Coordinates of C-alpha atoms in Angstrom, one line a residue:
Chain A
X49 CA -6.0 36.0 -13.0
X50 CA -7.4 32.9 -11.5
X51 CA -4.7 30.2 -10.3
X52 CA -4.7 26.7 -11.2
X53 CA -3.7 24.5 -8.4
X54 CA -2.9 20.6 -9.1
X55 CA -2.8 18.8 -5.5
X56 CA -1.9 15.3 -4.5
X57 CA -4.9 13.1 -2.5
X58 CA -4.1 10.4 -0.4
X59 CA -7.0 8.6 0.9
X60 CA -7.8 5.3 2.7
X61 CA -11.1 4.4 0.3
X62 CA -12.7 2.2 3.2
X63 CA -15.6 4.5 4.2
X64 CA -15.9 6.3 0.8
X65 CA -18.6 5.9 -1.3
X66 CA -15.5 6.3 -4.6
X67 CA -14.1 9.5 -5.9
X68 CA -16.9 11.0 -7.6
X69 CA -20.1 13.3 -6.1
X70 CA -23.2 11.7 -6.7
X71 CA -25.6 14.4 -5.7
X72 CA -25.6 16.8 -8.4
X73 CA -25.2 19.6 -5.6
X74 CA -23.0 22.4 -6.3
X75 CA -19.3 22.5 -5.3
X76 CA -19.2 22.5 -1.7
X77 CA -22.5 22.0 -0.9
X78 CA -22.0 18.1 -1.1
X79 CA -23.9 16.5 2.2
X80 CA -21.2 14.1 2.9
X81 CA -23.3 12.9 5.5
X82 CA -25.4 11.2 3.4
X83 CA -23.4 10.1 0.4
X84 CA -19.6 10.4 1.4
X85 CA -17.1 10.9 -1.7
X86 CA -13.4 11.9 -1.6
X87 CA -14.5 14.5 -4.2
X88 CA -17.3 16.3 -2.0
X89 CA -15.3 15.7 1.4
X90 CA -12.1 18.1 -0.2
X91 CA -14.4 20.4 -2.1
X92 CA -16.1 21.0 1.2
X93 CA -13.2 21.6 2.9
X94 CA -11.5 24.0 -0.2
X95 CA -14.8 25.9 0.1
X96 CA -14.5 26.3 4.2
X97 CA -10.9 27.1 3.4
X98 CA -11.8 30.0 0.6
X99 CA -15.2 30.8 1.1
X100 CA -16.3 30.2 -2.5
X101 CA -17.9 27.2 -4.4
X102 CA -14.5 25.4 -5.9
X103 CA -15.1 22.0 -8.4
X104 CA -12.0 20.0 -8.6
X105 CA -11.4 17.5 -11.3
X106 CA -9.7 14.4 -10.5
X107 CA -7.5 12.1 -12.7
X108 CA -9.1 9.0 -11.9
X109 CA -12.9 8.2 -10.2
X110 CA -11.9 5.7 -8.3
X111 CA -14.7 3.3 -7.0
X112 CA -15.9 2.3 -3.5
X113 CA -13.5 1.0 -1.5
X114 CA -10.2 1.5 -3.2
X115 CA -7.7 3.4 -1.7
X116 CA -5.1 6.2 -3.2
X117 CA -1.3 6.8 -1.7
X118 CA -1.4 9.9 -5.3
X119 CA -4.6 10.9 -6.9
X120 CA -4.2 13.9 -8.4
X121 CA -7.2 16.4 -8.5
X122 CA -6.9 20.2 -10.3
X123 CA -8.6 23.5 -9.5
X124 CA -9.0 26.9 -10.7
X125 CA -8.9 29.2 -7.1
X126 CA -10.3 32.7 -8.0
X127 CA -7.5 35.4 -8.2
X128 CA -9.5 37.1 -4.7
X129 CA -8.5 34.3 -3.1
X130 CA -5.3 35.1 -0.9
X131 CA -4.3 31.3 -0.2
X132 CA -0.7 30.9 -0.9
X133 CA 0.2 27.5 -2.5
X134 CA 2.4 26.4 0.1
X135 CA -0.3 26.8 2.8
X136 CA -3.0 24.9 0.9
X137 CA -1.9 21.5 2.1
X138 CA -2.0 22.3 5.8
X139 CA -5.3 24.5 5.3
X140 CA -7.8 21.8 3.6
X141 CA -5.7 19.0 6.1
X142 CA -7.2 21.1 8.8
X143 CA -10.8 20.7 7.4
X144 CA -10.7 16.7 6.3
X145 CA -11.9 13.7 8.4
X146 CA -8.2 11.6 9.2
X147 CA -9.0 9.1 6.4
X148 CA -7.8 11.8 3.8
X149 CA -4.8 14.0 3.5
X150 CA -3.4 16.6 1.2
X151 CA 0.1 15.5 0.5
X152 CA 0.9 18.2 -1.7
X153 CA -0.2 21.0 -3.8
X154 CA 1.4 23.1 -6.8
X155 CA 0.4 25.5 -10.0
X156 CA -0.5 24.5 -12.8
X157 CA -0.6 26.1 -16.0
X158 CA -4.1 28.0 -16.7
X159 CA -5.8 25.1 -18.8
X160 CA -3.9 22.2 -16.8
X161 CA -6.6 19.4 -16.4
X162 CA -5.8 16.5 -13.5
X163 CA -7.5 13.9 -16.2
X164 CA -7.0 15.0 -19.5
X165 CA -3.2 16.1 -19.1
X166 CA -2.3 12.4 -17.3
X167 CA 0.1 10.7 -19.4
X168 CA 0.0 7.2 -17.3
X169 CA -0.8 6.3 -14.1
X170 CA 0.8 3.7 -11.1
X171 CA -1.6 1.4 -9.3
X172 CA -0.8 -1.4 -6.9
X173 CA -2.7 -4.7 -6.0
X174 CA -1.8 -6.3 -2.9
X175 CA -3.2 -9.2 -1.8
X176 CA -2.4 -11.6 1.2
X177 CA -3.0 -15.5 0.2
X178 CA -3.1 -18.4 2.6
X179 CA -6.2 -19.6 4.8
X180 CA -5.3 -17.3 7.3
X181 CA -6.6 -13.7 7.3
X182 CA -4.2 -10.5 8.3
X183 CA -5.6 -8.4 11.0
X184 CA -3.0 -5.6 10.1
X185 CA -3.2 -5.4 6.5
X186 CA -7.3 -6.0 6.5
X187 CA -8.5 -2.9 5.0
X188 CA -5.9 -2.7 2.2
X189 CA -5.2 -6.9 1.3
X190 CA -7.5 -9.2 -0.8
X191 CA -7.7 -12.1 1.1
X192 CA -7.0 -14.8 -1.0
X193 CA -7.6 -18.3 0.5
X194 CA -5.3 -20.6 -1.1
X195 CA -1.9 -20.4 -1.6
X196 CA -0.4 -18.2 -5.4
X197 CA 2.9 -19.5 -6.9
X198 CA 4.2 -16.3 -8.5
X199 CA 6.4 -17.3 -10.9
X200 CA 3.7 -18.2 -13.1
X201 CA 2.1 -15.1 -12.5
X202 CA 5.0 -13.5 -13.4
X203 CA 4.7 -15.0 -16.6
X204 CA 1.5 -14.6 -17.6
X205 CA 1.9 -10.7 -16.8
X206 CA 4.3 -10.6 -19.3
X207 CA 1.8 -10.5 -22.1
X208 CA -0.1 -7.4 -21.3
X209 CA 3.3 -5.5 -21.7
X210 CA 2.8 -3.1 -24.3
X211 CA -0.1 -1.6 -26.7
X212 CA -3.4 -3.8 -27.0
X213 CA -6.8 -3.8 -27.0
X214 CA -8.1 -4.4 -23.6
X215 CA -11.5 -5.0 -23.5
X216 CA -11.6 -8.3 -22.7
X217 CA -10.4 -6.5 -19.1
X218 CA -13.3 -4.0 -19.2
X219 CA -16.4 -4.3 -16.8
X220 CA -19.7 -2.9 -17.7
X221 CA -17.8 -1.7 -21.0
X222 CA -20.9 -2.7 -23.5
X223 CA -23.3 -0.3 -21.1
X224 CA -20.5 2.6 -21.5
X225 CA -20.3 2.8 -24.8
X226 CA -24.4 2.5 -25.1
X227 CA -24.5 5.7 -23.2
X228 CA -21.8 7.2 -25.2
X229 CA -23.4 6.8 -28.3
X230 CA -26.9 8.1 -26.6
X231 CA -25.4 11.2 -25.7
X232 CA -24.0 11.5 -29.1
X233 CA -20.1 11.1 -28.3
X234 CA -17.3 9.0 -30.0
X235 CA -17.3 5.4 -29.1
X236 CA -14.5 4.8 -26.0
X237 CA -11.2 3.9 -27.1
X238 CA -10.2 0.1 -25.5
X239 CA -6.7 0.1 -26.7
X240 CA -4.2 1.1 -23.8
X241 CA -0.2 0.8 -23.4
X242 CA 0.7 -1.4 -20.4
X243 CA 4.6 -0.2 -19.3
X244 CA 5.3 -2.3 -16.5
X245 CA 3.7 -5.3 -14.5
X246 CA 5.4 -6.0 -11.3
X247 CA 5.0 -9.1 -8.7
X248 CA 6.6 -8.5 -5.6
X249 CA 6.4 -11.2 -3.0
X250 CA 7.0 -9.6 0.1
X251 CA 9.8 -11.5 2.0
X252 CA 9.1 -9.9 5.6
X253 CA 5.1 -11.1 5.1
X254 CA 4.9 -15.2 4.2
X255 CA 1.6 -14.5 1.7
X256 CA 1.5 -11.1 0.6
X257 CA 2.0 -10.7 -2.9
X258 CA 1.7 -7.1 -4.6
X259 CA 1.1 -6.3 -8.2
X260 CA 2.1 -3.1 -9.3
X261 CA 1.1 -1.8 -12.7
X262 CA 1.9 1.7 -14.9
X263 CA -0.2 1.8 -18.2
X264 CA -1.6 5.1 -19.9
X265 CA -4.4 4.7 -18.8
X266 CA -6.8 2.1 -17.5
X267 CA -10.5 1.2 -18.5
X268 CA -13.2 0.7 -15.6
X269 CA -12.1 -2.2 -13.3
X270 CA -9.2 -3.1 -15.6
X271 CA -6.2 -3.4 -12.7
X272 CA -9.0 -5.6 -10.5
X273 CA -9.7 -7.9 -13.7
X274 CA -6.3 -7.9 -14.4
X275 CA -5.5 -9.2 -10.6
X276 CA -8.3 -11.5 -10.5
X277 CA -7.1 -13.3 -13.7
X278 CA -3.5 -13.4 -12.6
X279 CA -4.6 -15.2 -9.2
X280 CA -6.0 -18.1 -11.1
X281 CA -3.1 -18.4 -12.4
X282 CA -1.5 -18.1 -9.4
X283 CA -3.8 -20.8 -8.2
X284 CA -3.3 -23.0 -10.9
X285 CA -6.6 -23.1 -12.2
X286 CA -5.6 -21.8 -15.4
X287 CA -2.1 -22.1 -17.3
X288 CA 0.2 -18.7 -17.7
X289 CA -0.5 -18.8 -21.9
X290 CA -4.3 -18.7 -21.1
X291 CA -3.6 -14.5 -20.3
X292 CA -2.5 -13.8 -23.8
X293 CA -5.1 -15.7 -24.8
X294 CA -7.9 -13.9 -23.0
X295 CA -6.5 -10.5 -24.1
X296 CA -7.0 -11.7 -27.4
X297 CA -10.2 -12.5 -27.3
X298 CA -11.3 -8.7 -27.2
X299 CA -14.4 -10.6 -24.8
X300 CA -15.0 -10.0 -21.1
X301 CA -16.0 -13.0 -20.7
X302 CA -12.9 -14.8 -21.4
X303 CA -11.0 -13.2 -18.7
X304 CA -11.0 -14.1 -14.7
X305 CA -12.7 -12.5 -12.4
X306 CA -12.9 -9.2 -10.9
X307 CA -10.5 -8.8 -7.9
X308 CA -12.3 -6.7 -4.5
X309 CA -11.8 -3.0 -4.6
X310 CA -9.9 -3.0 -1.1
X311 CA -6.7 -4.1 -2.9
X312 CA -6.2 -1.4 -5.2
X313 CA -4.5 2.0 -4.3
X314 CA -4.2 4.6 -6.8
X315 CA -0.7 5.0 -6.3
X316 CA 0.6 7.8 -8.4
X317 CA -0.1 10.0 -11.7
X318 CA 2.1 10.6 -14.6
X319 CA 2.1 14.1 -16.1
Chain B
X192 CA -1.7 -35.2 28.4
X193 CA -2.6 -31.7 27.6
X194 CA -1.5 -29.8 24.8
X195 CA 0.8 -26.5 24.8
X196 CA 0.1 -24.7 22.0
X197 CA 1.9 -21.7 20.9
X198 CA -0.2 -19.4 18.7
X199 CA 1.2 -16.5 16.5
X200 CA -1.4 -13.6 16.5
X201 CA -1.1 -10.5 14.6
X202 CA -3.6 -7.3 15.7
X203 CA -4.7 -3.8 14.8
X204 CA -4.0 -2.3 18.6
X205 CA -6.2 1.2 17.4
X206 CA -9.0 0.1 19.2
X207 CA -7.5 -2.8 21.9
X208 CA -7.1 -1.5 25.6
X209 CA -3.7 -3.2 24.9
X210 CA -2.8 -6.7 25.4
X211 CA -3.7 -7.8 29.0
X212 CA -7.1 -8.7 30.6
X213 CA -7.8 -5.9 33.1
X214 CA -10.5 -7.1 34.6
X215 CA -10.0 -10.1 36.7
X216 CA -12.7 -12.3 35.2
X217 CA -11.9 -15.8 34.9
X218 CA -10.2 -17.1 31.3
X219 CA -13.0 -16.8 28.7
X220 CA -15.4 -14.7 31.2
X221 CA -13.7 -11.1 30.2
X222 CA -16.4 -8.4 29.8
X223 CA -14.8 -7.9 26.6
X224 CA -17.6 -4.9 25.3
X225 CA -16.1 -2.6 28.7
X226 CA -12.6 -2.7 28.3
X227 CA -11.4 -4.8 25.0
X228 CA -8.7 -5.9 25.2
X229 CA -7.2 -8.7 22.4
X230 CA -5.7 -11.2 25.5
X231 CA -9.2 -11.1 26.0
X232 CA -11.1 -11.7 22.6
X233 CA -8.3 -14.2 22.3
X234 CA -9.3 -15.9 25.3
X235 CA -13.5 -15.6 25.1
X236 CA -12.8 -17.2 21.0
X237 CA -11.0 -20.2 22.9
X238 CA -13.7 -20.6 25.4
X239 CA -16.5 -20.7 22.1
X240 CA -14.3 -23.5 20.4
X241 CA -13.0 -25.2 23.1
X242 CA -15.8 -24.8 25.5
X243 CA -13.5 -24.5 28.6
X244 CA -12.1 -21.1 30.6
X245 CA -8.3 -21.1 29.1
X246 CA -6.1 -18.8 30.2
X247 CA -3.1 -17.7 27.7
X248 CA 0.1 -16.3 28.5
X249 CA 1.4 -13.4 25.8
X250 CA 5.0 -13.2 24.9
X251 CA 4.6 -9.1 25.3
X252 CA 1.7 -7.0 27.2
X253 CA 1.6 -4.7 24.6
X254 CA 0.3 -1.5 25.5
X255 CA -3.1 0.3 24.2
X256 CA -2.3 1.6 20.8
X257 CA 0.4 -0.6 19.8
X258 CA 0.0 -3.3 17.1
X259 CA 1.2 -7.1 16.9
X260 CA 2.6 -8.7 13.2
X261 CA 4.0 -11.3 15.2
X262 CA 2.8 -11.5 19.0
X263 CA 3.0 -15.0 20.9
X264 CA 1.0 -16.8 23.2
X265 CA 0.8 -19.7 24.8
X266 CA -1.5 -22.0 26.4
X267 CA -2.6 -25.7 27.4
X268 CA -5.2 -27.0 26.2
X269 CA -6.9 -30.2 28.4
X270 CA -6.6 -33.6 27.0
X271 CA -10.6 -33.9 26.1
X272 CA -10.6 -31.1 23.3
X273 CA -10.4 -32.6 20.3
X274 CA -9.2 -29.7 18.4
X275 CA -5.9 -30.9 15.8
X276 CA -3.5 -28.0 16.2
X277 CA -4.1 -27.2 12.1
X278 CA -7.4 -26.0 12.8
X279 CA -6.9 -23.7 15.6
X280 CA -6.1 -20.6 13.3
X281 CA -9.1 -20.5 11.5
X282 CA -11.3 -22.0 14.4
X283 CA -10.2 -18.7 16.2
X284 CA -10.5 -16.3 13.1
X285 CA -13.9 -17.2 13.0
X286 CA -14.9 -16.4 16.3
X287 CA -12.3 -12.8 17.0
X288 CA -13.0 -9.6 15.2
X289 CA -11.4 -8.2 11.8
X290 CA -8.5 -6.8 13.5
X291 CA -7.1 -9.8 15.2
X292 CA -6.0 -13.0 13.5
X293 CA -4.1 -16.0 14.8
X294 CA -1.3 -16.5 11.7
X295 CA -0.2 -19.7 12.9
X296 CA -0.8 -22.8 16.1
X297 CA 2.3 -24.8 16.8
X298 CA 2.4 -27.6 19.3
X299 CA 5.1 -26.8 21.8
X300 CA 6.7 -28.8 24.4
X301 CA 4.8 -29.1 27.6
X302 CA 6.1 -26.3 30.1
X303 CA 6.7 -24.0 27.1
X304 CA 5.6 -20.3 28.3
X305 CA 5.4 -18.0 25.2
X306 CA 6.8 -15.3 27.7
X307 CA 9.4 -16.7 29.6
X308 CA 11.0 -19.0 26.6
X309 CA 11.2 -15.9 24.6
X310 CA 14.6 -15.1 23.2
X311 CA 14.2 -12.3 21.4
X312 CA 12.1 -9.6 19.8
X313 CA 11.7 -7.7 17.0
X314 CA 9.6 -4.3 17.3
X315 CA 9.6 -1.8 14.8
X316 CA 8.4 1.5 14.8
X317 CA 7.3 4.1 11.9
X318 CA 6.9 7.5 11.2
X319 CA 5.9 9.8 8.9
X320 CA 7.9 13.3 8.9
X321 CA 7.1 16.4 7.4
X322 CA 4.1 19.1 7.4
X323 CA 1.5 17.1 5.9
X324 CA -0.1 14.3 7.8
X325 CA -0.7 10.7 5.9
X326 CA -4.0 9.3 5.6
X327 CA -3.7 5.6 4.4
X328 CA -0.6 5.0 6.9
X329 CA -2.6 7.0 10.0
X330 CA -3.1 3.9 11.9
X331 CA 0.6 2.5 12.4
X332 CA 2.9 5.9 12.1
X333 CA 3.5 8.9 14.1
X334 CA 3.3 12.0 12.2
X335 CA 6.1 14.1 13.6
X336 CA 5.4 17.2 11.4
X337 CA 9.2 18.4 11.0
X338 CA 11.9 17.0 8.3
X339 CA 14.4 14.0 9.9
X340 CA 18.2 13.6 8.9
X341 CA 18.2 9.6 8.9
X342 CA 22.0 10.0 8.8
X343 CA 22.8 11.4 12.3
X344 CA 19.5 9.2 13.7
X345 CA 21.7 6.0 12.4
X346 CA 25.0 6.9 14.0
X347 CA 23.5 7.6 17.4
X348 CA 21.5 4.4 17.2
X349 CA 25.1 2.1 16.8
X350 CA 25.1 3.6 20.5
X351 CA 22.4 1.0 21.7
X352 CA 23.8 -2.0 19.8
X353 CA 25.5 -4.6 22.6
X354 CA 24.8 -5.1 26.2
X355 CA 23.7 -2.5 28.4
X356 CA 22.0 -1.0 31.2
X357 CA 18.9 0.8 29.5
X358 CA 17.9 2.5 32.5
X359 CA 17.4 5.8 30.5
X360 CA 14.6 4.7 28.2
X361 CA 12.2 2.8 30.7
X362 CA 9.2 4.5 31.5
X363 CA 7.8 4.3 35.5
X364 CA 10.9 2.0 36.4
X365 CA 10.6 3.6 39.9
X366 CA 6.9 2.4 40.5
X367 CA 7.8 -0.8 39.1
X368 CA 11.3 -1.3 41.4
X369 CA 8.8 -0.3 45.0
X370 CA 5.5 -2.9 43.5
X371 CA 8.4 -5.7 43.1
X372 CA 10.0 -4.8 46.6
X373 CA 6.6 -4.5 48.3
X374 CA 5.8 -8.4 46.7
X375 CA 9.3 -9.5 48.1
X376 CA 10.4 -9.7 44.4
X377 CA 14.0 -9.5 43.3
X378 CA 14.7 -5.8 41.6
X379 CA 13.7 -5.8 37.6
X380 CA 16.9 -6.4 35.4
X381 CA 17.5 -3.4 33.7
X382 CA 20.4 -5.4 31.5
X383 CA 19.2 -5.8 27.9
X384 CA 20.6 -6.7 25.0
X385 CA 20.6 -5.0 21.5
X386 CA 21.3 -7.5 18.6
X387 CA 20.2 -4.8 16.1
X388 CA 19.2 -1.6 15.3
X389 CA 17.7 -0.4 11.3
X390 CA 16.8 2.7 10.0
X391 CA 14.9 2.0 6.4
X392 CA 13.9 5.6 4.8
X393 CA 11.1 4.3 2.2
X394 CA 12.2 5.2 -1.1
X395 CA 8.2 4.8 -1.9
X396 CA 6.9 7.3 0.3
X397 CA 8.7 10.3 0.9
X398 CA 9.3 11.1 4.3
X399 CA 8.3 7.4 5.6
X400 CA 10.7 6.0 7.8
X401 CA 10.7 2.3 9.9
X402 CA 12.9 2.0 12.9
X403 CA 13.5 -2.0 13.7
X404 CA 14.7 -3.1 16.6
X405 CA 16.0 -6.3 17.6
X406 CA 16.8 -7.1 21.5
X407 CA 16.9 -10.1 24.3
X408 CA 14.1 -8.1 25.9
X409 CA 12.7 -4.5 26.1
X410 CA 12.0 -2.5 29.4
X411 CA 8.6 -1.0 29.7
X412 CA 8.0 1.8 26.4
X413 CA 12.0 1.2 26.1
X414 CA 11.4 0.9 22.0
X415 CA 9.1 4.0 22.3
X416 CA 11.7 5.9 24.1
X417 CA 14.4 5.0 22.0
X418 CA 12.3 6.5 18.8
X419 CA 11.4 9.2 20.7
X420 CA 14.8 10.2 21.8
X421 CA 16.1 9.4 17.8
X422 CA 13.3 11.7 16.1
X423 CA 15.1 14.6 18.6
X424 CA 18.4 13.7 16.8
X425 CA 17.1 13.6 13.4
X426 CA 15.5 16.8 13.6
X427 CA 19.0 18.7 15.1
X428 CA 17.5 19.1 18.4
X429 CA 20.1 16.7 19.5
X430 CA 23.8 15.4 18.0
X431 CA 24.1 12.1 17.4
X432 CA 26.8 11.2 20.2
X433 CA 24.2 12.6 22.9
X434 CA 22.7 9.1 22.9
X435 CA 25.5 7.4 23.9
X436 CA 25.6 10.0 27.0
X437 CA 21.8 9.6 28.1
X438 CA 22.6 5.9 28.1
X439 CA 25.1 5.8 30.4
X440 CA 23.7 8.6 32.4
X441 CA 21.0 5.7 33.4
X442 CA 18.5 8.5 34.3
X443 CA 15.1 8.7 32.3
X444 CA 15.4 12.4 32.4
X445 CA 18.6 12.4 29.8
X446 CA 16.9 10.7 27.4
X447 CA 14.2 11.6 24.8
X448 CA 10.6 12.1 25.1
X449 CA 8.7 8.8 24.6
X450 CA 7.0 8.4 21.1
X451 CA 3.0 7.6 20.8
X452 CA 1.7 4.3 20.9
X453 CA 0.4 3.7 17.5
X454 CA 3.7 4.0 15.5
X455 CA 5.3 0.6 18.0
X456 CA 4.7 -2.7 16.4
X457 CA 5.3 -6.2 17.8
X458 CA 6.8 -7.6 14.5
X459 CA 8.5 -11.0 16.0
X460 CA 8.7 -13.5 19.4
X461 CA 12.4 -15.2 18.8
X462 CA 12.4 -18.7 20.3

């Protein structure tokens, strides 16, 4: 019987092209050189590490630039291989550049699926306003140039609590469903449940500010629109009724603008 | 009348030869492509803005590795440059690198030395324990790949709190006592004081934990040392009263082994 492994990814997303192979090249046979993913960097290493051609399926494809403390990708390993679970982490750790890690790794049922079994998913947006940049937090922080009052924020947060529609959150969503119904599959579903929207400022760093949010699910570049419409509120450019408003209006165009991918971090997913 | 400016800088040390200019060069002149070091990308920035050679004294010669949330550094700056003290941060962001960034410019009194006015500092130090390694958090902790016991690691920390001789956990103290008696200096204190000492397991990431320090002053890789000689407590290697004893033994030897650069951060100069 084949096993199926479900491992947790941590990555810093900086010099990743995203999650997701782009070469159409078989498992394993990725040239990270040339295109670098987190998907073909650990399914070249799982393929070093058991000799065989292994495609892993992660929960979430994140894009270019954004990080992840807990993606979650699944695998079926072929019941030849003799790779204990509990050595899996150290062995593909052994085989990855620094920038991604293995943090741990455990069966599955046969038929568990990283994506399709997620029941939520924790991301975080931190960003560092003020005119001054961070040297430290660089690769990680938005940098937002004027100063955020929060409590506003918090406010206008408040509103995406719960089950709604979120297109008016959704990049490229109009292209998406064009291709869906081209390939003959049902339109996406927009409606999402948002459980929690944090705003922590950080008391030990004057500036940073992180949002941290757990929905079932997010549509593509929906945390980043999310955090770029809560910073002009945080600015003051727009008052903190104006975010129920824009979720209402079911219209991209109504929201703010898309945050930078360097501030979002994958941060856990919910099974 | 020239200016004193004190400037709070904030650095990613991964790829600074530490703080201090090695070369020799005049102020501004530092060949900063051989041996990098941020003293002297701080300095050559000044030289761009200000057009003079400027030479400015850090509160801490951090060592290569070891990162700055809070460094401090002085200098004068001549009566001619008309440069307001509110745009020195981001006239020297513009002109330094992604991984320094001046955070704030405050006049000072004339005579202030960012060094020898210092009060205080605050260093902390992080570390990731267990088998698998951390990707995101690669740059500012030491992996030590075995499980920590934070509650021993805190009682033989209250050791360190008060006023003592910390003979035990500087590094080269020998070399440093014969240079200072071959200059006809007066032998290095080895008296510090220990305000505080905090051990903060993250309850966000398992396994994370941040050592903060705060003392009058440190000896040379005294902070290093201390975390060093902790993590051999932590992991049972050591009980928690055999700090006490390597203190007072006053003999490098009885303590632990020093702990890598990269997990030491300058967090705060108190003035």
């Amino acid at each position: 019987m084949p096993r199926c492994i479900n491992v947790t990814l941590e990555y810093d997303g900086t010099d990743f092209k995203g999650w997701q192979v782009q070469s159409g090249a078989p498992a394993g046979e990725d040239d990270t050189t040339a295109v670098r993913t987190v998907q073909g960097v650990v399914e070249r290493a799982l393929r070093v590490v058991t000799g065989r051609p292994i495609r892993i399926a992660g929960a979430s494809r994140t894009d270019t630039g954004v990080h992840a403390l807990g993606q979650a990708a699944s695998f079926l390993l072929p019941d030849d291989v003799a790779l204990p679970t509990a050595d899996i982490c150290l062995a593909l750790n052994a085989h990855m550049e620094k920038d991604v890690a293995t943090r741990r790794a455990e069966d599955a049922a046969l038929g568990f699926h990283a994506q399709r079994d997620a029941t939520g998913k924790v991301y975080s947006y931190s960003m560092i306003c003020g005119r001054e940049r961070s040297a430290v937090l660089r690769r990680t922080h938005w940098h937002v140039r004027f100063g955020l009052q929060i409590e506003p924020m918090r406010r206008a947060a408040a509103a995406l609590i719960g089950v709604h529609d979120f297109t008016s959150f959704a990049t490229r969503l109009a292209e998406a469903q064009a291709q869906r119904a081209e390939e003959g599959k049902a339109a996406l579903e927009t409606v999402r449940e948002v459980r929690r929207v944090e705003l922590h400022a950080d008391p030990d760093y004057p500036g940073r500010i992180v949002m941290r949010l757990e929905g079932s699910g997010f549509l593509y570049q929906m945390v980043r629109t999310i955090a770029g419409s809560l910073v002009d509120v945080g600015r003051g450019f727009r008052p903190p009724e104006w975010l129920a408003e824009a979720l209402a209006a079911k219209d991209r165009r109504q929201a703010g603008p898309t945050a930078p991918a360097h501030g979002l971090c994958l941060e856990r997913v919910l099974y």
